[in-house]
Coordinates of C-alpha atoms in Angstrom, one line a residue:
X1326 CA 0.0 0.0 0.0
X1327 CA 2.9 2.4 0.8
X1328 CA 4.4 1.9 -2.6
X1329 CA 1.0 2.8 -4.3
X1330 CA 0.8 6.0 -2.2
X1331 CA 4.4 6.8 -3.1
X1332 CA 3.6 6.2 -6.8
X1333 CA 0.8 8.7 -6.7
X1334 CA 2.9 11.2 -4.7
X1335 CA 5.7 11.0 -7.2
X1336 CA 3.2 11.4 -10.0
X1337 CA 1.8 14.6 -8.3
X1338 CA 5.3 16.0 -7.8
X1339 CA 6.1 15.3 -11.5
X1340 CA 3.0 17.2 -12.6
X1341 CA 4.5 20.3 -11.1
X1342 CA 7.2 20.1 -13.8
X1343 CA 6.2 22.4 -16.7
X1344 CA 7.5 19.9 -19.3
X1345 CA 5.3 17.2 -17.8
X1346 CA 2.3 19.5 -18.1
X1347 CA 3.2 20.1 -21.8
X1348 CA 3.5 16.3 -22.3
X1349 CA 0.1 15.7 -20.7
X1350 CA -1.5 18.5 -22.6
X1351 CA -0.2 17.0 -25.8
X1352 CA -1.6 13.6 -24.9
X1353 CA -5.0 15.2 -24.1
X1354 CA -5.1 17.2 -27.3
X1355 CA -3.9 14.3 -29.4
X1356 CA -6.4 11.9 -27.8
X1357 CA -9.3 14.4 -28.1
X1358 CA -9.1 14.1 -31.9
X1359 CA -10.8 10.7 -31.7
X1360 CA -13.7 12.1 -29.7
X1361 CA -14.1 14.8 -32.4
X1362 CA -14.0 12.2 -35.1
X1363 CA -16.5 9.9 -33.3
X1364 CA -19.0 12.7 -32.8
X1365 CA -18.7 13.9 -36.4
X1366 CA -19.2 10.4 -37.7
X1367 CA -22.2 9.8 -35.4
X1368 CA -23.8 13.1 -36.7
X1369 CA -23.4 12.1 -40.3
X1370 CA -24.1 8.4 -39.8
X1371 CA -21.0 7.4 -41.6
X1372 CA -17.2 7.4 -41.0
X1373 CA -15.8 10.9 -41.6
X1374 CA -12.6 12.8 -40.6
X1375 CA -13.4 16.4 -40.0
X1376 CA -10.7 19.1 -40.6
X1377 CA -10.5 19.7 -36.8
X1378 CA -9.2 16.2 -36.5
X1379 CA -6.1 17.2 -38.4
X1380 CA -5.6 20.4 -36.5
X1381 CA -5.9 18.5 -33.1
X1382 CA -3.5 15.9 -34.5
X1383 CA -1.0 18.7 -35.4
X1384 CA -1.2 20.6 -32.2
X1385 CA -1.0 17.4 -30.1
X1386 CA 2.0 16.1 -32.1
X1387 CA 3.9 19.4 -31.8
X1388 CA 3.4 19.4 -28.0
X1389 CA 4.5 15.8 -27.8
X1390 CA 7.4 16.5 -30.2
X1391 CA 8.6 19.3 -27.9
X1392 CA 8.3 17.1 -24.9
X1393 CA 10.2 14.3 -26.8
X1394 CA 13.1 16.8 -27.4
X1395 CA 13.1 17.8 -23.8
X1396 CA 13.3 14.2 -22.4
X1397 CA 15.7 13.3 -25.3
X1398 CA 13.6 10.3 -26.5
X1399 CA 14.4 9.5 -30.1
X1400 CA 11.2 7.3 -30.4
X1401 CA 9.0 10.3 -29.5
X1402 CA 11.0 12.6 -31.8
X1403 CA 10.9 10.3 -34.8
X1404 CA 7.3 9.3 -34.4
X1405 CA 5.8 12.7 -33.9
X1406 CA 8.1 14.5 -36.4
X1407 CA 6.9 12.1 -39.1
X1408 CA 3.3 12.5 -38.0
X1409 CA 3.6 16.3 -38.3
X1410 CA 4.7 15.9 -42.0
X1411 CA 1.5 13.8 -42.7
X1412 CA -0.8 16.3 -40.9
X1413 CA 0.7 19.3 -42.8
X1414 CA 0.2 17.4 -46.1
X1415 CA -3.4 16.6 -45.3
X1416 CA -4.2 20.1 -44.2
X1417 CA -2.5 21.4 -47.4
X1418 CA -4.6 19.1 -49.5
X1419 CA -7.8 20.1 -47.7
X1420 CA -7.1 23.8 -48.1
X1421 CA -6.3 23.4 -51.8
X1422 CA -9.5 21.5 -52.3
X1423 CA -11.5 24.2 -50.5
X1424 CA -9.9 26.8 -52.7
X1425 CA -10.9 25.0 -55.8
X1426 CA -14.6 24.6 -54.7

């Protein structure tokens, strides 16, 4: 029981670190994109990916990329850096398509 209490105490102390807050914020933003996609799909009664999905993906990835650089984790850096390229490309295609319409 003491180890469980110590774990939560350490987690609380870590949350006071601004970089931990940035990492958690990135996770929350990144995860929220699925809720947005789910709600949009339910409203249209089919699977859709709204533009906001890509913006949430980008913001979440940038926050997690910054956190990855801070904690010096190459797995975070490589993964979220590549993700950002994909998100920028999708947003570029969406905005080009809207400009043609």
